[in-house]
Short mmCIF file of C-alpha atoms in Angstrom, two decimals:
data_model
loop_
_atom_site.label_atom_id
_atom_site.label_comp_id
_atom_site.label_asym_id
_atom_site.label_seq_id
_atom_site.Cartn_x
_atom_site.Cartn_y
_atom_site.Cartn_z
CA UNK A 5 -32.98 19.52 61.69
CA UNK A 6 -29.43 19.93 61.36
CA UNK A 7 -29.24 16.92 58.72
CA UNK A 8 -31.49 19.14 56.70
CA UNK A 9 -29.88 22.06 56.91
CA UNK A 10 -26.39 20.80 55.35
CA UNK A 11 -27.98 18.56 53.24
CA UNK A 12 -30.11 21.70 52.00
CA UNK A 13 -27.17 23.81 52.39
CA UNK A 14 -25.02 21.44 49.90
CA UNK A 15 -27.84 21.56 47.36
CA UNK A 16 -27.62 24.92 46.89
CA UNK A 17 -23.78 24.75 46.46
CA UNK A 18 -24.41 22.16 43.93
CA UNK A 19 -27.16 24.29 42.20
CA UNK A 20 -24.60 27.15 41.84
CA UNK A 21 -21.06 25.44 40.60
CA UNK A 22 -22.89 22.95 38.81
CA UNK A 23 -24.68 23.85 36.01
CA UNK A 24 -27.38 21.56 34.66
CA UNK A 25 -26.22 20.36 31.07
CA UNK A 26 -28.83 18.43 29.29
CA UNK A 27 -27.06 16.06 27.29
CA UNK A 28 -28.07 14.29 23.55
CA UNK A 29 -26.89 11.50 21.26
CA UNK A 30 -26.63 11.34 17.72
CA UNK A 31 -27.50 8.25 16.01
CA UNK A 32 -28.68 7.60 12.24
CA UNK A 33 -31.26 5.27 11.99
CA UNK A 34 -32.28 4.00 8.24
CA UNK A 35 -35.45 1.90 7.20
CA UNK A 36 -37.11 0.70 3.90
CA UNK A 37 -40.60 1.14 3.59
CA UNK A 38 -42.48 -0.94 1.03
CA UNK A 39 -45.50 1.59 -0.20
CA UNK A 40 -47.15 -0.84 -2.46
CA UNK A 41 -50.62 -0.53 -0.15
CA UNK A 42 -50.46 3.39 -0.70
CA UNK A 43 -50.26 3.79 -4.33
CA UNK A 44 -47.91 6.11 -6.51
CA UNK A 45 -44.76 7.17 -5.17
CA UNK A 46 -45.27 10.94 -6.62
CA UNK A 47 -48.85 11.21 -5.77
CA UNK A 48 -48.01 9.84 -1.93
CA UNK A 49 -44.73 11.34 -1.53
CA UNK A 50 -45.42 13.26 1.80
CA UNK A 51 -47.27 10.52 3.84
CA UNK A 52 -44.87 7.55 2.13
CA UNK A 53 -41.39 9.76 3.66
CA UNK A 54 -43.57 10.35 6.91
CA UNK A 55 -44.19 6.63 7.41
CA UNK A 56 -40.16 5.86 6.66
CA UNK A 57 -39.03 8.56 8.62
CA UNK A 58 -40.96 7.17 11.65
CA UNK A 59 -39.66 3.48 11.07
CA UNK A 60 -36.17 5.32 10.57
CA UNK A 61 -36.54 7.10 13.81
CA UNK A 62 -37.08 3.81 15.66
CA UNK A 63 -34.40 2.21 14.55
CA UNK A 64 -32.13 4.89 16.17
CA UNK A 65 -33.94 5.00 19.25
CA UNK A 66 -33.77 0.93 18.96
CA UNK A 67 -29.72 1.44 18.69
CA UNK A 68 -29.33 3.44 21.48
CA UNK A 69 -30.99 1.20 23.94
CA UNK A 70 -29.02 -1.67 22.58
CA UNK A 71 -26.00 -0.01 23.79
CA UNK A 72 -27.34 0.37 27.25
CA UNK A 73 -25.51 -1.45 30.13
CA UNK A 74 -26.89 -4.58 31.87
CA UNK A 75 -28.06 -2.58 34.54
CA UNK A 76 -29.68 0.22 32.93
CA UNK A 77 -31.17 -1.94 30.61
CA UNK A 78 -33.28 -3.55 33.32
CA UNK A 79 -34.23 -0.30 34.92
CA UNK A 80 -35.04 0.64 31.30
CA UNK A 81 -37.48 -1.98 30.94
CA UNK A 82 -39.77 -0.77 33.92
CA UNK A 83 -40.71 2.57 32.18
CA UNK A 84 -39.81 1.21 28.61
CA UNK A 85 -43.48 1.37 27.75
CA UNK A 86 -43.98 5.22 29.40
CA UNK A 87 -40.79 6.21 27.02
CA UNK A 88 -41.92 4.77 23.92
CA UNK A 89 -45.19 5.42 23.73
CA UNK A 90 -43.91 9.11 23.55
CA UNK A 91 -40.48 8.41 21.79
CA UNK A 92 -41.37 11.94 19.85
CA UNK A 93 -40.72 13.51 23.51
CA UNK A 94 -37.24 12.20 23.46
CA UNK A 95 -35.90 12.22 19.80
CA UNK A 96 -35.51 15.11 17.19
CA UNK A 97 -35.50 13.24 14.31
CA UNK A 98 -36.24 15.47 10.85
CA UNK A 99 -32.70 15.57 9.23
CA UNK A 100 -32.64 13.48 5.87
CA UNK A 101 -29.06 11.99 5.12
CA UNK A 102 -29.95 9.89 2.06
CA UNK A 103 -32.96 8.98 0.54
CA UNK A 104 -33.33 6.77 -2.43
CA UNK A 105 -36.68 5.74 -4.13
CA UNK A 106 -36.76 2.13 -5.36
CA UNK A 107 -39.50 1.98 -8.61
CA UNK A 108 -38.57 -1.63 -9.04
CA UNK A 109 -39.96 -2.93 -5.61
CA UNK A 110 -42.01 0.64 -4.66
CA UNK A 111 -39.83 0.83 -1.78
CA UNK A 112 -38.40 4.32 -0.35
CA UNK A 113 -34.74 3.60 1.50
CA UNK A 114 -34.18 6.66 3.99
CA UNK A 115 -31.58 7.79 6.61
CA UNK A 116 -32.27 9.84 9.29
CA UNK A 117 -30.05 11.67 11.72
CA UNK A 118 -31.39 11.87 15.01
CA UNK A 119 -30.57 13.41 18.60
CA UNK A 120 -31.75 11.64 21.40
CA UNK A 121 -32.34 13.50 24.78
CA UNK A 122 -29.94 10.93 27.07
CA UNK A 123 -30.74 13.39 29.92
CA UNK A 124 -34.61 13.11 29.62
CA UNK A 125 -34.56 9.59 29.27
CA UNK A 126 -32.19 8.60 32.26
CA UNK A 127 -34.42 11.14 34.90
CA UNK A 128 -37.35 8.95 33.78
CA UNK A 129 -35.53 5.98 34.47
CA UNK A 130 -34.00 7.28 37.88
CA UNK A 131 -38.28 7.63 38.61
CA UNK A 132 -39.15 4.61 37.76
CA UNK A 133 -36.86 3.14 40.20
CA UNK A 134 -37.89 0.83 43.56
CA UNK A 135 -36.04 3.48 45.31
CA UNK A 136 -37.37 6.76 44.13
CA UNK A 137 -41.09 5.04 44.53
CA UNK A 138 -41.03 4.34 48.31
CA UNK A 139 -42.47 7.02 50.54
CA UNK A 140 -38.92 7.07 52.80
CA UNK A 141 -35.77 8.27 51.67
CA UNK A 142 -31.98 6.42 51.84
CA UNK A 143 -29.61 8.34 53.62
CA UNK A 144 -25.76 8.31 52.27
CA UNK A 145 -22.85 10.13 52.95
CA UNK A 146 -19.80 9.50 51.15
CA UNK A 147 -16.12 8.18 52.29
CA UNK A 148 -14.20 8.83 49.14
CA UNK A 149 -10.87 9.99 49.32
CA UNK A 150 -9.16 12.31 46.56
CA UNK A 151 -5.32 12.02 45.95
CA UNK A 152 -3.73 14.17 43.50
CA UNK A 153 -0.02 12.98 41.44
CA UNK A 154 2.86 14.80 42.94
CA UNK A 155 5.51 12.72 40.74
CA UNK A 156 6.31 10.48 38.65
CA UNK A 157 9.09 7.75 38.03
CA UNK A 158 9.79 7.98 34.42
CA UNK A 159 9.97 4.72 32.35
CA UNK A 160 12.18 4.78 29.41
CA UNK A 161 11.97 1.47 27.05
CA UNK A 162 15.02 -0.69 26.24
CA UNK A 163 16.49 0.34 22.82
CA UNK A 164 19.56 -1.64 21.38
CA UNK A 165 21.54 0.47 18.32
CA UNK A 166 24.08 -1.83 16.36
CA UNK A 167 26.26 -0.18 13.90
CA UNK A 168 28.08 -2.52 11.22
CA UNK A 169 30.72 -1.30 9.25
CA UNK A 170 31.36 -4.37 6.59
CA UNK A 171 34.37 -3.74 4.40
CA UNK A 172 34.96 -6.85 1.45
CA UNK A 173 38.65 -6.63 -0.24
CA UNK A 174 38.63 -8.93 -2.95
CA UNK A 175 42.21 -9.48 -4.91
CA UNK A 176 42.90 -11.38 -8.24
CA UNK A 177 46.05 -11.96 -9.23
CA UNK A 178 46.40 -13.62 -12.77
CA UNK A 179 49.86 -14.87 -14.43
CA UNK A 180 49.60 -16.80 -17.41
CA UNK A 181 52.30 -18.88 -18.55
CA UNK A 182 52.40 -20.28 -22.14
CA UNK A 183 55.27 -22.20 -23.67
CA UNK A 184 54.58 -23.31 -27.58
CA UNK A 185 56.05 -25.50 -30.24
CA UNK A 186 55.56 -26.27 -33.70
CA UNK A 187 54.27 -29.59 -34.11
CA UNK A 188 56.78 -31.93 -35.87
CA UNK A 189 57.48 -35.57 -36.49
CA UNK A 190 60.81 -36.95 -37.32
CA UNK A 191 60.67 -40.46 -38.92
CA UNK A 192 63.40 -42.69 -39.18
CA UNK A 193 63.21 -46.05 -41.01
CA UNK A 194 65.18 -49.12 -41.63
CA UNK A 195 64.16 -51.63 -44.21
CA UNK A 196 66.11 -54.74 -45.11
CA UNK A 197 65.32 -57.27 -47.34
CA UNK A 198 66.43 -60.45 -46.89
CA UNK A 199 65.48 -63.01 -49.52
CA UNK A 200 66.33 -66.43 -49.37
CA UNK A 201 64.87 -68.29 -52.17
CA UNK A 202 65.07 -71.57 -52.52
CA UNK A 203 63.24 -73.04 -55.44
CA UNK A 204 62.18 -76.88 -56.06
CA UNK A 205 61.05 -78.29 -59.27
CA UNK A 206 59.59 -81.35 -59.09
CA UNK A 207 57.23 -82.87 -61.87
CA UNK A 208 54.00 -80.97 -61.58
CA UNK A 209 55.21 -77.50 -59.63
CA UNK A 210 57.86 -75.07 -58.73
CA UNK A 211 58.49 -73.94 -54.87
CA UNK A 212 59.85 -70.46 -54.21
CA UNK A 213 60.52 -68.56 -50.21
CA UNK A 214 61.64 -65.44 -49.57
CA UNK A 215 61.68 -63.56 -46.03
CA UNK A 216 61.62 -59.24 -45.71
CA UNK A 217 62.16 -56.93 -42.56
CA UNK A 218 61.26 -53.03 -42.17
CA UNK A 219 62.01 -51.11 -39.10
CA UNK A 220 60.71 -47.12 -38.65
CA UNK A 221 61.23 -44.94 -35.74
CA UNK A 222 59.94 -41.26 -34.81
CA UNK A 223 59.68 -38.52 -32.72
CA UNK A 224 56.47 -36.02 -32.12
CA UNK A 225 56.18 -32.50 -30.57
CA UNK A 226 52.82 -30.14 -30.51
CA UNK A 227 52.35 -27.03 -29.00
CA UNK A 228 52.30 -26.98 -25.34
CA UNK A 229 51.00 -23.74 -22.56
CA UNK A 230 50.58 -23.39 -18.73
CA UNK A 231 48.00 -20.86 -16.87
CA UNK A 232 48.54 -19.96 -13.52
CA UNK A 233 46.01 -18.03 -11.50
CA UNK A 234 45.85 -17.06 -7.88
CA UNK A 235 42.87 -14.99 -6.02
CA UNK A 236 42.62 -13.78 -2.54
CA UNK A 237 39.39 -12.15 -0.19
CA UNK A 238 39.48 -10.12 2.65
CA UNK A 239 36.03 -9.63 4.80
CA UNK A 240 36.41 -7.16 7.86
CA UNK A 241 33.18 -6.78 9.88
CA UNK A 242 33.53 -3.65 12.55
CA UNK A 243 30.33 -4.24 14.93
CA UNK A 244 29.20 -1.95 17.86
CA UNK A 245 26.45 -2.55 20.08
CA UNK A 246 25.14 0.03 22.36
CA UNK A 247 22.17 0.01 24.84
CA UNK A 248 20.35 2.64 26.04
CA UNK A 249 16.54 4.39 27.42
CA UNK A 250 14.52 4.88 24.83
CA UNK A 251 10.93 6.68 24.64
CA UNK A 252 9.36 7.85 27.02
CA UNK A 253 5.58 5.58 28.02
CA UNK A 254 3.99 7.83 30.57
CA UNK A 255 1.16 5.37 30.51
CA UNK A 256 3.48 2.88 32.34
CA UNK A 257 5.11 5.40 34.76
CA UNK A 258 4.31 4.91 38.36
CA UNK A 259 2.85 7.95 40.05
CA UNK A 260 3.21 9.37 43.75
CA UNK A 261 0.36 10.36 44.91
CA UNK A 262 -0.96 12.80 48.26
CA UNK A 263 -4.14 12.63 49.55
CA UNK A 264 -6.05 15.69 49.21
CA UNK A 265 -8.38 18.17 51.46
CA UNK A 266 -10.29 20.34 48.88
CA UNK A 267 -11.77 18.62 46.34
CA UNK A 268 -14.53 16.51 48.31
CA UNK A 269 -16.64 19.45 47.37
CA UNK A 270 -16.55 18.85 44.41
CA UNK A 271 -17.29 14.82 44.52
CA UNK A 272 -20.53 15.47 46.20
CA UNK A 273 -21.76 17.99 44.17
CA UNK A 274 -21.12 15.55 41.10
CA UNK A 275 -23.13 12.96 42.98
CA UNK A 276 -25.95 15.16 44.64
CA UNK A 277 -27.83 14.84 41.51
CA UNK A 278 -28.21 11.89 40.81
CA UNK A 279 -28.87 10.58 44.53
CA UNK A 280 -32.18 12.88 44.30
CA UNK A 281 -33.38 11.68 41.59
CA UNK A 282 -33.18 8.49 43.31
CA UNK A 283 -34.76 9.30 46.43
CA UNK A 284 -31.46 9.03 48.49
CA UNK A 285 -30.53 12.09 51.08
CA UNK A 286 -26.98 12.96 51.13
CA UNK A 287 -25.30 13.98 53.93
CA UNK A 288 -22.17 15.54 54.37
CA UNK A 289 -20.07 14.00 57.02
CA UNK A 290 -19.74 17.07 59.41
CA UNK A 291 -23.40 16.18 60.09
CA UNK A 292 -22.78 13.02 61.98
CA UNK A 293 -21.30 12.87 64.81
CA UNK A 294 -17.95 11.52 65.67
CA UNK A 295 -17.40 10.48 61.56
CA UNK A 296 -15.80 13.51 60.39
CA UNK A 297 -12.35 12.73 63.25
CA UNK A 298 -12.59 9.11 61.86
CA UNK A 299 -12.58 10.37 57.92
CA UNK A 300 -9.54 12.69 59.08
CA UNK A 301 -8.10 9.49 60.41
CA UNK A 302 -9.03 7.14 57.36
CA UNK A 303 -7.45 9.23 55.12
CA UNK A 304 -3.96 9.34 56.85
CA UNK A 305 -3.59 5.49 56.54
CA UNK A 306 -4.99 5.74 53.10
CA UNK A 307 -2.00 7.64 52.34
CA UNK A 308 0.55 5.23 53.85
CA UNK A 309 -1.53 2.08 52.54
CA UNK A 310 -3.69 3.01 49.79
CA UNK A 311 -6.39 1.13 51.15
CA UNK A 312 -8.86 1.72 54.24
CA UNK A 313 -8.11 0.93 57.35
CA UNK A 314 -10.21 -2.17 58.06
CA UNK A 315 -10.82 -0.71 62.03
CA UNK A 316 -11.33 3.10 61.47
CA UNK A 317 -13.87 1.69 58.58
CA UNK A 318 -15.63 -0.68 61.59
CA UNK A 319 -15.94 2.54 63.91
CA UNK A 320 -17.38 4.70 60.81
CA UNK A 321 -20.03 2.11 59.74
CA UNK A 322 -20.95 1.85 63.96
CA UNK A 323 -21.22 5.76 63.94
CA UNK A 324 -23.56 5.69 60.79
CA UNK A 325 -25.84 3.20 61.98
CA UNK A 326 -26.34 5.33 65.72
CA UNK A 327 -27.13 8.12 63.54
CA UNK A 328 -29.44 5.87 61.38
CA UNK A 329 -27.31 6.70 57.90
CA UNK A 330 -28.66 3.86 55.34
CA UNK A 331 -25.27 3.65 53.24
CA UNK A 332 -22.09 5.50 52.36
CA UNK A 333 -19.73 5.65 49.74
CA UNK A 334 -16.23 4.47 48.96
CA UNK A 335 -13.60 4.94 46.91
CA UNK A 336 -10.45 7.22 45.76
CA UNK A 337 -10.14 9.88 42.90
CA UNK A 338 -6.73 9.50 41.48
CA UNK A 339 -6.21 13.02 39.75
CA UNK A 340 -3.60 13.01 37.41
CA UNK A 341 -0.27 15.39 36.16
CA UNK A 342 -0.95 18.30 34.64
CA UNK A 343 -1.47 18.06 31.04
CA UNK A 344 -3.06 20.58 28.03
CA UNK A 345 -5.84 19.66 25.63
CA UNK A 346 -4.96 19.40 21.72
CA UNK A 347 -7.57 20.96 21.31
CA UNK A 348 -8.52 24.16 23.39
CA UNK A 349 -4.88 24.47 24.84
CA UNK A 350 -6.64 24.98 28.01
CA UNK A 351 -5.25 23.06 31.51
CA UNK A 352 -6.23 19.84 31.53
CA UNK A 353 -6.73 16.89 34.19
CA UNK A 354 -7.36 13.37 34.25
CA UNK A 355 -8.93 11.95 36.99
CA UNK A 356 -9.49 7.93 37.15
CA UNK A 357 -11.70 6.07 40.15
CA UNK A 358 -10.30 2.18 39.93
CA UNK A 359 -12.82 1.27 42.55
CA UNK A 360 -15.72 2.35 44.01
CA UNK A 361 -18.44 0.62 46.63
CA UNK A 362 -21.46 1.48 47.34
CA UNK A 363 -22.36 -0.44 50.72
CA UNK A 364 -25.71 -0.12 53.04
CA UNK A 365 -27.32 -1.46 56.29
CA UNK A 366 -30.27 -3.63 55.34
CA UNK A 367 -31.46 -6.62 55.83
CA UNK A 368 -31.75 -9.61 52.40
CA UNK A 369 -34.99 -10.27 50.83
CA UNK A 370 -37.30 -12.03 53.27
CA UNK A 371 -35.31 -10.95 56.25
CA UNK A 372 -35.34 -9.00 59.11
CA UNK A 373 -31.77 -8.95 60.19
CA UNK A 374 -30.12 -6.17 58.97
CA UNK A 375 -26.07 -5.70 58.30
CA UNK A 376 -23.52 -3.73 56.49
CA UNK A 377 -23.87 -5.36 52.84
CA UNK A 378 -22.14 -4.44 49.71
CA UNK A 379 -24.83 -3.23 46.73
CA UNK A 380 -23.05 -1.71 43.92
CA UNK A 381 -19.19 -2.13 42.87
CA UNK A 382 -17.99 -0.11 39.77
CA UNK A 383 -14.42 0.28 38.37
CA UNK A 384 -12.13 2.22 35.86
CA UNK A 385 -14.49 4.94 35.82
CA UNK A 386 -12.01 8.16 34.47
CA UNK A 387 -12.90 11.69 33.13
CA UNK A 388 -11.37 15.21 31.91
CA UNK A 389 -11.81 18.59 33.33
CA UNK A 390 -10.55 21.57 31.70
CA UNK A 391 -10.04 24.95 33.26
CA UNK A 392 -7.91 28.12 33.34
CA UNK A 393 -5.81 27.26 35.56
CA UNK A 394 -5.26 23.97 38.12
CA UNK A 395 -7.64 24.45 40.58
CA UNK A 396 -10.46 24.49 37.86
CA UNK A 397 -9.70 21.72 36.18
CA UNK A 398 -9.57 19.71 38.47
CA UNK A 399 -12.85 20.32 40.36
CA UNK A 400 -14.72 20.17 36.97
CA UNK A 401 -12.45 16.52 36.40
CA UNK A 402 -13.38 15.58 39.69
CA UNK A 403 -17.32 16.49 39.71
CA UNK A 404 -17.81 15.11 36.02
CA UNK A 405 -15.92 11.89 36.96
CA UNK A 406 -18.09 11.79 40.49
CA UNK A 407 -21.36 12.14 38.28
CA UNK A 408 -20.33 9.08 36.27
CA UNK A 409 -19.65 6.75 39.43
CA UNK A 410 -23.16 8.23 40.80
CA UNK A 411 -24.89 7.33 37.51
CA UNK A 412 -23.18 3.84 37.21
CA UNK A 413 -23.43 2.73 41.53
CA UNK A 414 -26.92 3.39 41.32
CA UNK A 415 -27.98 1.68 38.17
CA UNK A 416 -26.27 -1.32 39.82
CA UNK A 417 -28.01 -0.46 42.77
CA UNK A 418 -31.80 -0.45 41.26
CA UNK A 419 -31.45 -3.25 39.14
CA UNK A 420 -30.34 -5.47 42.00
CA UNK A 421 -33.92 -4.47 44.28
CA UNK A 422 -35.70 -5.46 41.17
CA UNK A 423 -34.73 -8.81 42.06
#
């Protein structure tokens, strides 16, 4: 009885902090639709953009479950024929983007915006689930552990400056030296003639000889010039290196964290949900006995390890199985420095989960035997919050973030039973 009452007790807290949001998707789906078999475009228009509409509709509908996870997609496909025999439940799908009718092939090409209801679709889903179609519920209570940033070491990247100064001196010196003359030529010459003739008569002839020298000498002189030239270069290079921090990559800072006391409120209350809708009961850990000391306890050498404590967990999952709990929860919330959205300019918070497990006491398929077995294991799960002031934003960080493990453990969860 007591169960009840805090599990009732929390679902009424839930019910009043946690508004229900019903949440859509916008998609544009297009199609071509061949009217040949209908006749004229203009005397068929209405029923012609009906029947492309519909086909456009689909194909949005046929987008979004395309995107679907592994997981979902196989819980999909146990109520896929429930959804889409009534997609028209689901979709609002009568906005026009473009339209164009093609004469040439009597074909009319059409987009269509559409909203799909995400929040419709996944509750039907949840239903369909092994889980939420047994008589007996799971009960869960959840371990996770919230630490908030308290600092941060501040990482400043490596940036080298050089400064050059590069001065070039470059000197010519020219001299030119030119010495000329006039061309001349002096000639000298000696000629002598010597002639020694001798001359024979004989009978029939007459013999003469004579012999002649010549002798010339000279001198020559042309202009003549010289050209001297000399150049000299002087390079100085002045180079100055200096290192220092450069921006600032708060992605890379490391963070100190604390663990935290008030914000497991606000974890269940993201989760609570979603666990109903799956047929699970969750408990809050005041309600079993002996678990809440060991929590206190797990969350001290959480904060001096960052992991649990591999004995305090033993003792928690011996408590839980006295009590008859069917699976619990674990996991940290790492909330994050305060920041302000771009946008709003309201407080802002970033809260990021890098691991979470969710781990029950049942036996394998076949089996009677039952033991502590991990079922579900999701990771790098993160969210905003915004608020007014701290406090606010980081409950709503914490709950929306929460909602988002809930949604993902237990898709994991269903599609391995289907197995």
């Amino acid at each position: 009885m007591l169960k009840l009452h805090k599990l009732y007790t929390l679902f009424i807290i839930s019910i009043l902090f946690q508004p229900l949001i019903a949440f859509s998707l916008e998609i544009n789906g297009k199609a071509t639709y061949n009217y040949t078999s209908i006749g004229d475009y203009d005397l068929n228009k209405e029923i012609i953009r009906s029947k492309a509409m519909n086909l456009a509709c689909k194909d949005a509908f046929k987008k979004y479950v395309s995107e679907m996870d592994r997981d979902t997609r196989k819980n999909y496909n146990r109520v896929k024929s429930e959804i889409e025999n009534n997609l028209n439940d689901y979709l609002t799908c009568d906005l026009v983007v473009d339209e164009q009718n093609i004469k040439d092939n009597q074909s009319l090409r059409i987009v269509v915006k559409t909203d799909i209801d995400t929040t419709a679709i996944e509750q039907i889903i949840n239903s369909g689930s092994k889980i939420a179609s047994e008589d007996s519920k799971l009960t869960i209570t959840s371990l996770m552990i919230v630490r908030k940033a308290t600092g941060m070491d501040e990482k400043f990247d490596r940036t080298r400056t050089v400064n050059r100064n590069t001065d070039i001196n470059t000197t010519t010196t020219s001299s030119d030296r030119n010495s000329d003359a006039d061309s001349s030529f002096t000639k000298e010459g000696n000629k002598s003639i010597n002639t020694d003739q001798i001359e024979a008569v004989d009978d029939s002839s007459v013999i003469s000889s004579s012999n002649t020298d010549t002798t010339e000498s000279g001198d020559f002189q042309g202009n003549s010039s010289q050209r001297n030239d000399s150049t000299q270069t002087t390079k100085n290079v002045d180079t100055n290196i200096r290192e220092s921090g450069g921006g600032r990559i708060v992605s890379a800072a490391k963070y100190t964290y604390t663990v935290d006391d008030g914000l497991e409120g606000a974890i269940e209350s993201g989760m609570t949900e979603e666990l109903l809708e799956n047929n699970f009961d969750l408990l809050s850990l005041d309600s079993i006995p002996g678990v809440i000391d060991l929590y206190e306890e797990i969350k001290k050498a959480y904060s001096k390890s960052n992991k649990y404590d591999k004995k305090l967990t033993k003792k928690v999952k011996d408590a839980l199985v006295n009590d008859e709990v069917d699976c619990y929860i674990t996991g940290s919330f790492d909330v994050g420095i305060t920041q302000r959205s771009p946008t709003t300019g309201a407080i802002m918070k970033n809260v990021i989960v890098k691991k979470a497990v969710l781990e029950c006491y049942m036996a394998k398929k076949g089996k009677t035997r039952k033991r502590w077995r991990p079922q579900a294991t999701v990771s790098g799960i993160q969210a905003k919050g915004e608020g007014s002031d701290e406090q606010e934003a980081e409950t709503n960080a914490v709950r929306i973030t929460s909602n988002k493990v809930g949604k993902l453990l237990l898709n994991k969860f269903n599609a391995k039973r289907l197995n």
